[in-house]
Structure formats: structure tokens, C-alpha cells
């Protein structure tokens, strides 16, 4: 009659299986297409921008290099400028006087496609999520629109960059911070993106830099 | 193939030394390179035990930031990073060992100063790590700058340059502080836990190492301010500028590799690059290595062995290590730091 | 962060473990009765959107109507069901509607109604179908789905 009851599917969404070469189509990402590197954290996590586990507003990176911290940073850019170093997985908020607040980020494939200067054109709290068509193709079970909220992959806050599809946003998967992930742009833990949101004004400059590639 | 390259470079270094004699350089021209090549192993002076910089495992393997520099030099000379004999040296023995020739280079968290070059007959081949005195602050999450430390209780080790720098910094900036003298870093951590002091000042790399011992303490901040200059780098004897050049350019090569985007993982792919500066680096274009007595693959061999500067930093003291020291001044000049290497041209 | 993540994984694993054991226990008492709606009513092209908080419901339904450029297409299955996805799985399965004794309607495999992999149908009309995953963990992640029929 019906197809057999389907069982045994693991419900855990953490697809931390490492997939190499995912970035080989993206510009400026040859370094990440090479495998295996001795540095596990530089590997690409094959993790979809799924409506994953709930991550609340309180989640910040609590220790290690991706914890939000004040660092020395020489820059001729004015205070309030955001500088993103994609290959290092850091976002710097320039404070002036040779210092910056550094946040750990996760960088998706989209985050490696573009470098240059944009401005924050809009900010939103608990933004809605519209998965791009490629993601729908990979994950056809996703809703085409998801109203903002704690399970939403966009997380607690979003900063929209220029007229591009790129965003600095939160995440419901804080374990992806410090990694290259297979989708999304620049993601911070929700508590950290809330902190950034409170410090960044619409109109702020955002400079995105990749490491040189062969 | 390896054999013929070595012969070639020997011939060139012999020619170079003949040439040097002809144009009337020092008659006592010492060729550390040919000594090292004859010996088949590089003698590298290192710190006996400094987490992140130089440590020996139970199985006898050396690792660390300074150790990787030794490996890079060995790889540039021998195409083999394992041809290093590590000589653990105390702070007092280190310069003596170099002067007497029992080591070929000193790669041991040593600060480049005038006195060491002028009076001790050494040459520092460059800066591999810009260290400097900084402040660890606890229980004061609002502090973002050393200029906000007015009135703080500050732990500092007795009879160190840190103590003098601390006094100078506060005087210069019209601030007061309560000095709490400690004998060593361990005592400082106890004093911090017991709230005898809220601030500990020492070199930044040491503060990050000590922070690992403060796991129970909340709100531990290491300020980005650096109030002194402690440029650490490898040193050679001053009577062999050819050798000095090799060490200097290995350092530059590692920095340039990061700037060019050449990594340990992409070292083999680099040969197929379309970029002329990458091709010069891998030795496919020109013979830069021969001009310093090495083969043309010297630079790429160093990167293949230990990675570029950024990888060496990350693995030993940076984001991939327990220390997790931010790059800070040790970022490339183009990304917020002051690391700058002349081009490989 | 790491310990936090580990903790979550542990919780998630516990949760999944809990689900499967519940399933075997529940298997006997729940008996399927005729569903309140005809499964063929699901066949067609749908705009799909989801929400979590009631205040977003009207907005989400409006957004669902705009998603017909990328519709979710439901076709008839080889037996008496329809071809659809379950959560977190890109493969199509044949699912069908099932009634339960407490008057609810579920969409899912040929298993007792209320199975953790089922969706519960909250409302059903020719133009709009509202449903949510029966598994509370899945529901928390995805929210409530609104399907609006494309013209």
C-alpha cells in the first residue's frame, strides 16, 4: 500500500562532515580548496543554512580567539568602519587610535565572492529569511520564506551591505564561527551580532578583504 | 637531482668566496653555509622550554614558533626541515654559544638591541615577532586602554625592564598607580586571584601564556596597548654577511609568502601560478636563490616545510594554538600590522 | 563555546533517542481513522512560508503568496499518497493523510498518526493549508508552515 514507514533518519542537523573543494568555484578561495591542510579549523564545514537548533540572544563566543576582544589594529579608516578579513575569520570594528574590536565570524561561500568597499544600507532586528534558490535546490524541504525568530538562520540581527546580497548577520549555529561554511555570508554568534549592531550605524563603511591567492 | 643542485650551489658559493677574497674583503671570510652543508645539519640555538615558541615533546620532537624558523632555514638549505640539531640554551649562555660557533643561528626569543649588535658582535637578521610590554586587567571590563589605569594596583616583576617601563609610562601620562612587586609570574597570578592587584604587566606574549592559568577568573582582558618595543628575531655572528643574508631572506620569504597567498598546502600548486611574483618565489622564473648560495627552490621549500608566516604564527601562538595571541603588530603591513618584507626580486 | 556546543549535541542526541523510544511505545495504542480531508487536495503548486510568533502569521501568509516563482510542487504518489519531503531530508517520499482519535489530522508515513516524523494539519482549505511538525524539536526549528495555492 503506502511506502514503508521511514525510520532511522538522524534528526541532528550538524553536518560537520568536512567537504573539501566546495569552494573551488568561488573566486579567491583556492587556498581553501586545497586539502587536507594541517589546520582543521580552516576546513569547510558542509553545513547548510538550515533552520537549525535554537540559539538565543545570549550566545556569545566565550573564549578562544573568536571571542570578542579589543586588539591592536592600524588603520587609516575612520572609527566605526568595519573591516572583514575573510580568510582569518575576523571582523574588525575600527575604534581609532590603532585599535579595533575584533569578532570571530563564520564565512559562507557567498562571503568569498566579493571584496571591496560597501556601506551598511539597512539594519534589522530578528530579520526574516529568504533562502536563495540554490539553497532551495539543495534543501527542497525549506520554506521559501521564514519570518524572523530564534530558529531563523539569519539570527538576531542583520546588517545589509550596499545593494548586494551580502549581509553581516547572526546565526542559529554558533559552532560555525571560525569556519568556512557552505552557505551564507558573514555570521556572528547572536550575542556578538547584537553587540555589533549597537555599535554600527547605517552608512558605516564595510571593507571586505580576502587573502591573496595563487 | 637533489645532488646536482647541491653541487651547483657549492660551486657558486666557492666562486662567491673566491670573488670576495679578490675584491679584498675580510681575509678571515667564514662560510657558515659551507660548514653547515658539509656537516649536513643546522645547529640552531633555541629556548629550552617556552610554550608556543620552543618546546620539546616527551618523544624528543621540538616544536614552536622559533623552532619553525630553524626548520625553515634547514628546508631552504637542504630541502629537508629535519636536518636541524636543536641546542637548548639559557638566557645567559645564548650569545656565548653563537660567538663560539657552537650554533649557526640563535632562534630564541631574543630582543634586537643596539648593545647586542654593537658590543656582542652579533647581527639580528630581522624581526620575526614584535613583542612588547602590555597589561592584563581583571575585574575591570570597562577598561579599553592603558590610559584608563589611573590608580590601579599593578603587579610587576621585581628588577625587570618592565618595572622601569611601567614607571615611565605612568609618569609620561600623568597617572598614579600602586606598585605590587612580585617575584615571578606565578606569584602575580596568585596576587590577581587574591585581588592584591587587578593588573599584571609583562611582555604581551607572556601575558597570553599566563592567562591560560586564570581559567576561573572572569573578565580577563589583555589590552592592545604596547608600551615598549621588544622586537624578537634570529641572530647570527657578524663576521659572515653571506650567512646573515640567508637567514634574513628566509624570514622575508616567509612573510612574502603570506602576502602572496602561498601556503603550505598550495606550495606545490604555486608553480602553476600565472602571477610573476609567485613564479619568482617558487624559483620558476629567475635564479634568486643562487645569488645567496642556495638552490632556486629555497623559498618554496621553506614554505612547504612550515607554511608561511601567518601559518607559523597561527599554529604556534595564534588562533590554532592554546595561546590564541592576536596578530596585532605582527599582522602584515597591509592588514593592520607592521610586518614588512622587501620583495623577492 | 565548545562545551556549550557539546552540551547541545548531547541534548540533541538525548532528544533523538527519546523520540525513537517514544515511537515504539506509542505504536500500539494510536489507531489511524479516516482523515478529515482528501489527500488529493494537496496536489498542486504552493507558495510556502513559515513563522513562529502569531503576530507574524498574516505577514507570513502574504509572503507565502509571493513565493510562487519558486513553488513547492506536490504530485500524486504511486499508491494513494502524495510525494513530499520530511524535515531535513532532500529525498521525496510518499506521504498520506491520517486521522487520529482525538480529531487531529496528520500527514506522514504509513505509521500511527502523531509519529514524530508526521506533520499535524492545523487547517485545510483549497487555497491555504497550515501545518506543523509533530516533533516539538523540529517544530521549534521550522515554525508553522503556511502553504498557499499558486494560481
XYZ file of C-alpha atoms in Angstrom:
710
model
C 0.000 0.000 0.000
C 1.921 3.001 1.259
C 5.643 3.206 1.121
C 7.298 1.746 4.150
C 7.434 3.809 7.272
C 10.592 5.754 7.112
C 12.798 5.455 10.120
C 16.291 5.850 11.337
C 16.881 9.300 9.945
C 19.099 11.240 12.270
C 17.471 14.459 13.203
C 20.590 16.254 14.264
C 21.368 18.943 11.776
C 25.023 19.248 12.480
C 26.501 18.002 9.268
C 30.027 18.600 10.379
C 31.371 16.152 7.862
C 34.091 18.054 6.165
C 33.739 18.554 2.478
C 36.722 19.776 0.576
C 36.659 21.523 -2.712
C 33.322 23.133 -2.058
C 34.879 26.479 -2.697
C 36.568 25.637 -5.905
C 34.024 27.631 -7.877
C 34.242 30.684 -5.692
C 36.644 33.449 -6.524
C 39.633 33.941 -4.351
C 39.328 30.759 -2.444
C 41.894 28.449 -3.896
C 43.604 28.250 -0.538
C 40.531 26.635 0.927
C 40.035 24.272 -1.918
C 43.310 22.586 -1.132
C 43.132 19.629 1.128
C 43.969 18.450 3.561
C 45.518 21.352 5.382
C 47.007 20.677 8.769
C 44.649 23.239 10.270
C 41.317 21.676 10.943
C 39.598 24.957 11.646
C 40.222 26.184 8.120
C 38.313 23.332 6.651
C 34.952 23.902 5.107
C 32.048 22.624 7.108
C 29.374 21.213 4.869
C 26.655 22.746 6.893
C 23.590 24.180 5.317
C 21.971 27.389 6.391
C 19.353 25.264 7.973
C 16.761 26.240 10.449
C 18.999 24.597 12.983
C 18.993 24.493 16.695
C 17.690 27.454 18.590
C 20.364 29.916 19.537
C 19.206 32.617 21.864
C 20.272 36.211 22.131
C 22.645 35.393 24.941
C 25.003 33.222 22.946
C 28.395 34.814 22.548
C 31.739 33.213 21.840
C 33.085 32.927 25.357
C 36.725 32.071 24.935
C 39.472 31.451 22.465
C 40.477 33.608 19.534
C 36.935 34.104 18.278
C 35.787 35.750 21.475
C 35.002 39.431 21.006
C 38.105 41.346 22.060
C 39.972 44.584 21.786
C 43.059 44.269 19.595
C 45.759 46.444 18.156
C 44.820 47.366 14.600
C 46.469 50.020 12.494
C 44.067 51.554 10.059
C 43.606 54.843 8.300
C 39.861 54.207 8.196
C 37.662 56.280 10.499
C 36.243 54.863 13.719
C 33.040 52.961 13.022
C 34.382 51.320 9.874
C 34.067 47.546 9.633
C 36.975 45.619 8.118
C 36.399 41.940 7.375
C 39.322 39.563 6.828
C 37.572 36.558 5.391
C 40.491 34.134 5.398
C 41.299 34.870 9.029
C 37.593 34.678 10.020
C 37.710 38.024 11.776
C 35.590 41.130 11.625
C 37.214 44.300 12.949
C 35.248 47.304 14.093
C 37.732 50.178 13.847
C 37.798 52.239 17.050
C 40.570 54.618 16.070
C 43.824 55.132 17.947
C 45.264 51.947 16.409
C 42.734 49.665 17.967
C 39.711 47.694 16.951
C 37.107 45.391 18.415
C 37.624 42.001 16.850
C 34.787 39.490 16.428
C 35.078 35.903 15.256
C 32.962 35.187 12.194
C 31.900 32.289 10.058
C 32.240 32.878 6.345
C 29.991 31.249 3.805
C 30.607 30.637 0.150
C 28.933 33.930 -0.686
C 31.356 35.706 1.603
C 34.260 34.695 -0.604
C 32.797 36.010 -3.828
C 33.302 39.667 -3.385
C 35.868 42.044 -1.937
C 35.883 45.793 -1.832
C 34.024 48.591 -0.137
C 30.306 48.732 0.630
C 28.172 50.570 3.137
C 25.668 49.370 5.687
C 22.425 50.335 3.983
C 19.974 48.866 6.471
C 19.904 47.161 9.830
C 17.222 44.800 11.083
C 16.392 43.004 14.306
C 15.437 39.330 14.037
C 15.405 39.582 10.246
C 13.243 37.457 8.015
C 14.980 34.832 5.955
C 14.506 34.077 2.293
C 16.767 31.165 1.375
C 18.374 31.700 -2.035
C 17.218 29.430 -4.891
C 20.463 27.379 -4.851
C 19.777 26.532 -1.254
C 16.194 25.557 -2.039
C 17.597 23.278 -4.729
C 19.871 21.598 -2.187
C 17.339 21.625 0.633
C 13.938 21.496 -1.090
C 12.132 20.956 2.212
C 12.898 24.528 3.340
C 10.166 27.137 3.450
C 10.706 29.821 0.814
C 10.290 32.485 3.465
C 10.784 32.272 7.199
C 9.675 35.071 9.497
C 12.437 36.284 11.816
C 12.921 34.482 15.096
C 15.277 32.410 17.210
C 15.404 29.379 14.900
C 15.997 31.505 11.846
C 19.461 31.087 10.295
C 19.781 34.868 9.987
C 19.929 35.054 13.740
C 19.225 38.043 15.917
C 20.418 40.939 13.774
C 21.338 41.659 10.187
C 23.344 44.423 8.568
C 22.545 44.697 4.873
C 25.535 45.640 2.723
C 25.034 48.063 -0.132
C 22.661 46.745 -2.750
C 24.420 43.382 -2.687
C 23.059 40.091 -1.399
C 25.727 40.167 1.309
C 24.939 40.580 4.966
C 26.583 40.542 8.329
C 24.140 38.535 10.362
C 23.680 36.344 13.384
C 23.347 32.610 13.357
C 21.448 29.817 14.996
C 24.600 27.706 14.695
C 27.307 29.403 16.787
C 29.594 26.393 16.367
C 30.201 27.543 12.785
C 32.045 30.649 13.983
C 35.676 30.472 12.894
C 34.864 28.197 9.992
C 34.117 28.403 6.341
C 30.606 27.135 5.870
C 28.891 26.140 2.711
C 26.358 28.943 2.621
C 25.591 32.359 3.996
C 27.722 35.467 4.222
C 29.355 36.783 7.374
C 27.839 35.354 10.515
C 28.467 36.123 14.166
C 27.115 34.469 17.291
C 23.817 36.146 18.171
C 25.115 37.883 21.295
C 28.054 39.210 19.319
C 25.994 40.428 16.375
C 23.696 42.219 18.836
C 26.759 43.913 20.309
C 27.996 44.880 16.843
C 24.534 46.128 15.874
C 24.549 48.525 18.803
C 27.869 49.994 17.706
C 27.394 50.250 13.942
C 25.413 52.974 12.235
C 23.622 52.796 8.908
C 26.040 54.335 6.424
C 29.132 52.791 8.058
C 31.846 51.688 5.634
C 32.466 47.966 5.298
C 35.731 46.793 3.753
C 35.944 43.143 2.771
C 39.388 41.664 2.173
C 40.496 38.218 1.098
C 43.999 36.857 1.410
C 45.892 36.796 -1.864
C 45.596 33.632 -3.901
C 47.853 31.992 -6.412
C 68.583 15.840 -8.944
C 68.948 16.956 -5.366
C 72.590 16.023 -5.566
C 73.260 18.130 -8.646
C 71.557 21.141 -7.168
C 73.765 20.902 -4.137
C 76.855 20.613 -6.238
C 75.760 23.651 -8.173
C 75.234 25.723 -5.119
C 78.571 24.599 -3.682
C 80.318 25.666 -6.832
C 78.642 29.019 -6.648
C 79.500 29.559 -3.034
C 83.121 28.676 -3.769
C 83.074 31.160 -6.638
C 81.498 33.707 -4.349
C 84.158 33.255 -1.716
C 86.928 33.494 -4.319
C 85.321 36.632 -5.619
C 85.042 38.037 -2.124
C 88.730 37.398 -1.492
C 89.633 39.030 -4.826
C 87.819 42.229 -4.052
C 89.615 42.420 -0.737
C 87.022 41.581 1.850
C 87.925 40.266 5.253
C 90.634 37.630 4.770
C 89.101 35.601 7.564
C 85.985 35.079 5.447
C 83.967 32.453 7.260
C 81.466 30.456 5.305
C 78.917 29.210 7.736
C 76.874 27.955 4.787
C 79.579 25.610 3.531
C 80.240 24.452 7.090
C 76.574 23.686 7.535
C 76.382 21.942 4.174
C 79.457 19.827 4.937
C 78.081 18.957 8.333
C 74.706 18.144 6.825
C 72.833 19.637 9.740
C 71.971 23.110 11.002
C 72.814 23.887 14.628
C 70.027 26.040 15.927
C 70.047 27.609 19.392
C 66.598 27.588 20.988
C 64.881 28.204 24.294
C 64.821 25.020 26.418
C 61.109 25.488 27.179
C 58.842 28.386 26.266
C 55.278 27.414 25.371
C 54.392 28.408 21.839
C 57.940 29.382 20.950
C 60.094 26.385 21.708
C 59.230 23.164 23.457
C 60.462 19.593 23.318
C 57.913 16.799 23.483
C 58.305 13.657 25.557
C 59.276 11.845 22.363
C 62.024 14.386 21.710
C 60.330 16.385 18.955
C 60.912 20.119 19.016
C 58.121 22.479 18.068
C 57.193 26.136 18.345
C 57.418 29.471 16.616
C 61.215 29.791 16.998
C 61.724 26.113 16.196
C 59.797 26.513 12.949
C 62.213 29.209 11.907
C 65.104 26.743 12.325
C 63.152 24.249 10.201
C 62.514 26.859 7.529
C 66.245 27.625 7.268
C 67.085 23.909 7.087
C 64.459 23.422 4.384
C 65.874 26.360 2.414
C 69.380 24.902 2.590
C 68.798 21.130 2.461
C 65.236 20.838 1.129
C 64.776 18.950 4.381
C 63.386 20.572 7.509
C 64.511 17.694 9.703
C 68.201 18.465 9.293
C 68.369 20.567 12.426
C 70.205 19.914 15.633
C 68.471 21.879 18.374
C 70.692 23.313 21.069
C 68.704 24.375 24.136
C 70.265 27.489 25.620
C 69.633 29.528 28.745
C 69.391 33.294 28.526
C 72.932 33.719 29.810
C 74.526 31.069 27.587
C 72.815 32.004 24.330
C 75.071 34.745 22.915
C 78.226 32.996 24.018
C 77.184 29.874 22.150
C 76.689 31.892 18.989
C 80.002 33.729 19.293
C 81.909 30.497 19.891
C 80.331 28.857 16.865
C 78.593 26.025 18.660
C 75.393 27.148 16.935
C 74.838 28.586 13.449
C 71.853 30.694 14.362
C 70.147 31.717 17.545
C 66.377 31.466 17.228
C 65.433 32.025 20.814
C 63.026 34.870 21.640
C 65.895 37.366 21.807
C 65.287 41.098 21.642
C 67.136 43.047 18.988
C 69.044 45.864 20.696
C 71.958 48.096 19.811
C 74.094 46.686 22.589
C 73.776 43.143 21.305
C 74.913 44.105 17.841
C 77.495 46.673 18.916
C 79.165 45.024 21.863
C 78.487 41.318 21.322
C 79.367 41.095 17.635
C 76.004 39.755 16.576
C 73.658 40.642 13.763
C 69.910 40.329 14.078
C 68.559 39.079 10.782
C 65.192 40.733 11.249
C 62.122 40.652 13.431
C 60.070 37.504 13.496
C 57.859 38.571 16.398
C 57.055 42.075 17.599
C 56.532 41.672 21.304
C 56.101 44.482 23.792
C 55.027 45.187 27.333
C 51.311 45.237 27.878
C 48.696 44.939 30.620
C 46.427 42.146 31.748
C 43.400 43.610 33.513
C 40.910 41.668 35.636
C 37.577 42.669 37.142
C 37.503 45.904 35.138
C 35.583 45.027 31.969
C 35.079 48.715 31.162
C 38.792 49.373 30.662
C 39.734 49.617 26.987
C 43.014 51.496 27.161
C 46.119 51.613 29.320
C 45.352 55.319 29.749
C 42.368 54.322 31.900
C 44.514 52.595 34.525
C 44.935 55.617 36.794
C 45.014 54.488 40.438
C 45.208 50.775 39.591
C 47.021 48.208 41.717
C 49.583 46.804 39.306
C 51.652 43.651 39.758
C 55.101 43.773 38.208
C 58.119 41.526 38.484
C 60.977 42.859 40.562
C 64.128 44.148 38.868
C 62.918 43.904 35.284
C 62.792 46.374 32.438
C 59.029 46.004 32.792
C 59.194 47.753 36.167
C 61.075 50.697 34.655
C 58.818 50.902 31.590
C 55.772 50.891 33.864
C 57.081 53.827 35.886
C 57.946 55.751 32.720
C 54.559 55.145 31.127
C 52.586 56.355 34.137
C 54.813 59.371 34.632
C 54.582 60.339 30.962
C 50.803 60.119 31.055
C 50.342 61.919 34.396
C 48.849 58.913 36.137
C 49.309 57.251 39.537
C 49.453 53.555 40.351
C 50.109 51.256 43.295
C 53.028 49.017 42.522
C 52.727 45.448 43.807
C 56.083 43.730 43.462
C 56.046 40.013 42.675
C 58.953 37.639 42.208
C 57.571 35.793 39.197
C 54.521 35.357 37.008
C 53.151 32.556 39.190
C 53.098 34.879 42.177
C 51.435 37.531 40.044
C 48.610 35.110 39.177
C 48.117 34.352 42.893
C 48.081 38.070 43.672
C 45.482 38.647 40.959
C 43.267 35.844 42.237
C 43.558 37.223 45.787
C 42.787 40.733 44.476
C 46.099 42.089 45.755
C 46.392 43.562 42.270
C 43.955 43.983 39.353
C 46.562 44.453 36.687
C 49.663 42.496 35.720
C 52.210 43.980 33.363
C 54.729 41.943 31.368
C 55.502 41.222 27.726
C 52.334 40.541 25.802
C 53.319 37.021 24.743
C 53.928 36.149 28.408
C 50.553 37.609 29.422
C 48.750 35.345 26.957
C 50.635 32.341 28.303
C 49.789 33.285 31.902
C 46.162 33.863 31.049
C 45.851 30.112 30.484
C 46.381 29.765 34.246
C 43.485 32.101 35.077
C 40.651 29.917 33.837
C 38.381 30.525 36.825
C 38.710 34.292 36.600
C 36.049 36.267 34.757
C 36.664 39.461 32.827
C 40.312 38.942 31.974
C 41.348 41.465 29.335
C 44.741 41.871 27.751
C 44.890 45.423 26.490
C 46.028 46.019 22.925
C 48.341 48.789 24.154
C 52.033 48.025 23.891
C 54.247 50.385 25.895
C 57.667 49.064 24.957
C 59.397 47.625 21.936
C 60.591 44.041 22.176
C 61.423 43.024 18.628
C 62.365 39.332 18.723
C 64.340 37.754 15.937
C 67.056 35.333 14.901
C 70.696 36.335 15.316
C 73.905 35.337 13.545
C 77.564 36.156 14.049
C 78.539 39.443 12.435
C 81.550 38.060 10.553
C 79.583 36.236 7.860
C 77.293 38.546 5.948
C 76.554 35.849 3.364
C 75.091 33.631 6.043
C 73.387 36.604 7.665
C 71.720 37.312 4.293
C 70.385 33.768 4.036
C 68.777 33.969 7.469
C 67.416 37.427 6.749
C 65.865 36.357 3.453
C 64.338 33.189 4.819
C 62.433 35.438 7.224
C 61.460 37.772 4.382
C 60.417 34.817 2.241
C 58.036 33.520 4.925
C 56.430 36.958 5.250
C 56.237 37.442 1.487
C 54.646 34.013 1.121
C 51.773 35.123 3.305
C 51.398 38.316 1.345
C 51.414 36.376 -1.931
C 48.914 33.827 -0.664
C 51.324 30.888 -0.851
C 50.591 28.370 1.886
C 51.977 25.016 2.910
C 49.002 23.394 1.203
C 49.362 25.391 -2.010
C 53.162 25.217 -2.246
C 53.016 22.576 -4.980
C 50.255 24.345 -6.885
C 52.159 27.638 -6.790
C 54.408 26.515 -9.634
C 51.395 26.730 -11.958
C 50.514 30.264 -10.943
C 50.183 32.950 -13.588
C 51.481 35.634 -11.271
C 55.096 36.690 -11.890
C 55.790 37.400 -8.206
C 54.578 33.913 -7.264
C 56.711 32.397 -10.045
C 59.774 34.256 -8.784
C 59.037 32.888 -5.346
C 58.888 29.273 -6.483
C 62.089 29.736 -8.466
C 60.482 29.041 -11.829
C 61.477 32.453 -13.053
C 64.994 33.700 -12.383
C 67.663 32.350 -10.079
C 67.314 34.393 -6.934
C 68.301 31.520 -4.665
C 71.696 31.135 -6.314
C 72.543 34.740 -5.581
C 72.569 33.869 -1.864
C 74.215 30.459 -2.322
C 71.077 28.324 -2.241
C 69.165 26.475 -4.916
C 66.280 28.080 -6.776
C 63.644 26.296 -4.685
C 64.910 27.615 -1.337
C 61.928 29.831 -0.592
C 59.164 27.451 -1.619
C 60.913 24.631 0.250
C 60.802 26.709 3.419
C 57.055 27.298 2.980
C 56.443 23.654 2.114
C 58.144 22.676 5.362
C 56.490 25.026 7.836
C 53.958 27.169 5.988
C 54.021 30.919 5.505
C 54.460 33.412 8.326
C 50.743 33.553 9.073
C 50.519 29.776 9.281
C 53.545 29.562 11.563
C 52.059 32.231 13.811
C 48.589 30.687 13.872
C 49.823 27.163 14.585
C 52.210 28.032 17.398
C 50.932 31.121 19.147
C 47.843 32.337 17.257
C 44.314 31.176 16.529
C 45.199 27.494 16.185
C 47.127 27.396 19.436
C 46.125 27.445 23.080
C 47.774 30.848 23.486
C 45.466 32.449 20.890
C 47.547 35.631 20.718
C 46.049 38.158 18.283
C 48.391 39.029 15.437
C 48.377 42.710 16.431
C 51.606 44.345 15.270
C 52.548 41.009 13.714
C 49.902 41.362 11.043
C 51.181 42.182 7.603
C 51.645 45.875 6.952
C 48.728 45.634 4.530
C 46.266 44.222 7.067
C 46.723 46.319 10.177
C 50.193 45.350 11.408
C 53.773 46.385 10.742
C 55.300 43.262 9.190
C 57.003 44.315 6.013
C 59.391 42.355 3.849
C 61.321 43.683 0.839
C 60.312 41.992 -2.402
C 61.951 38.829 -3.711
C 63.288 40.368 -6.876
C 31.739 27.895 23.107
C 32.990 24.363 22.698
C 31.472 22.991 25.868
C 28.276 24.805 25.011
C 28.157 23.090 21.647
C 28.945 19.727 23.177
C 26.155 20.212 25.633
C 23.766 20.979 22.821
C 24.812 17.926 20.904
C 24.321 15.821 23.993
C 20.848 17.287 24.435
C 20.024 16.787 20.809
C 21.176 13.202 20.908
C 19.174 12.591 24.065
C 16.209 14.110 22.352
C 16.532 11.982 19.282
C 16.998 8.958 21.494
C 13.844 9.921 23.352
C 11.915 10.197 20.121
C 12.693 6.753 18.866
C 11.841 5.108 22.156
C 8.550 7.025 22.352
C 7.774 5.814 18.911
C 7.942 2.162 19.719
C 5.847 2.627 22.858
C 3.188 4.653 21.082
C 2.991 2.270 18.151
C 0.159 0.133 19.562
C -2.469 2.480 21.065
C -2.751 5.100 18.296
C -5.007 3.847 15.571
C -5.500 5.621 12.274
C -9.019 6.535 11.322
C -10.227 8.154 8.129
C -8.728 11.622 7.696
C -10.961 14.681 7.623
C -9.557 15.869 4.300
C -8.842 14.248 0.931
C -5.123 13.888 0.302
C -5.604 14.882 -3.355
C -6.357 18.355 -2.078
C -2.608 18.751 -1.533
C -1.661 18.110 -5.148
C -0.539 21.245 -6.969
C 1.888 24.142 -6.750
C 2.246 26.003 -3.457
C 3.948 29.050 -2.057
C 5.495 28.026 1.270
C 6.448 30.229 4.206
C 6.814 29.699 7.928
C 6.518 31.697 11.135
C 6.866 31.180 14.843
C 5.060 34.018 16.524
C 1.352 34.682 15.986
C 1.965 38.345 15.131
C 3.887 37.200 12.040
C 1.083 34.966 10.793
C -0.734 37.350 8.460
C 2.546 38.695 7.095
C 3.833 35.166 6.529
C 0.686 34.150 4.666
C 1.110 37.201 2.435
C 4.763 36.240 1.854
C 3.758 32.672 1.003
C 1.540 34.017 -1.769
C 4.546 35.805 -3.288
C 6.688 32.648 -3.408
C 5.108 31.084 -6.486
C 8.179 31.830 -8.558
C 9.807 29.082 -6.515
C 6.805 26.912 -5.769
C 6.723 23.735 -3.774
C 5.227 21.184 -6.155
C 3.227 18.288 -4.748
C 2.358 15.410 -7.072
C 0.325 12.245 -6.642
C 2.281 9.259 -5.403
C 2.274 5.740 -6.892
C -0.052 4.469 -4.163
C -2.740 6.570 -2.547
C -0.481 9.308 -1.182
C 1.375 12.402 -2.359
C 5.094 12.953 -2.977
C 6.583 15.329 -0.384
C 9.631 15.845 1.810
C 10.003 15.276 5.509
C 12.160 17.612 7.628
C 15.890 17.794 6.868
C 15.822 15.294 4.031
C 16.123 16.207 0.358
C 14.547 12.949 -0.814
C 10.888 12.713 -1.818
C 8.694 10.200 -0.048
C 5.135 9.170 -0.455
C 3.125 10.602 2.433
C -0.527 10.459 3.209
C -3.155 11.961 5.483
C -4.117 10.118 8.655
C -6.876 10.858 11.126
C -6.430 10.303 14.845
C -8.989 9.554 17.528
C -8.640 12.953 19.130
C -9.861 14.525 15.898
C -6.477 15.649 14.564
C -5.184 15.062 11.062
C -1.575 14.152 10.355
C 0.474 13.994 7.179
C 3.210 11.390 7.104
C 4.378 7.851 6.514
C 2.269 4.761 6.956
C 2.812 4.843 10.692
C 0.417 5.550 13.559
C -0.792 9.176 13.483
C 1.319 11.540 15.573
C 4.562 9.823 14.630
C 7.495 12.177 15.261
C 8.077 12.453 11.516
C 4.471 13.492 10.878
C 3.153 16.954 10.312
C -0.056 17.964 12.011
C -2.570 19.676 9.718
C -3.850 22.771 11.530
C -6.193 23.964 8.811
C -7.005 22.763 5.346
C -8.785 24.507 2.504
C -8.454 24.572 -1.230
C -6.409 27.783 -1.104
C -4.488 27.613 2.186
C -3.107 24.701 4.190
C -1.411 25.252 7.558
C 0.696 22.551 9.178
C 3.465 21.988 11.682
C 5.865 19.188 12.534
C 4.631 16.865 15.240
C 8.108 16.567 16.708
C 8.396 19.606 19.020
C 12.133 19.965 18.319
C 11.582 20.063 14.564
C 8.650 22.401 15.007
C 10.775 24.741 17.119
C 13.309 24.949 14.314
C 10.953 25.335 11.374
C 7.926 27.052 12.850
C 4.428 26.761 11.439
C 4.160 26.301 7.666
C 1.611 28.095 5.546
C 1.018 26.668 2.069
C -0.863 28.960 -0.309
C -2.003 27.578 -3.628
C -0.408 29.175 -6.670
C -2.672 30.362 -9.464
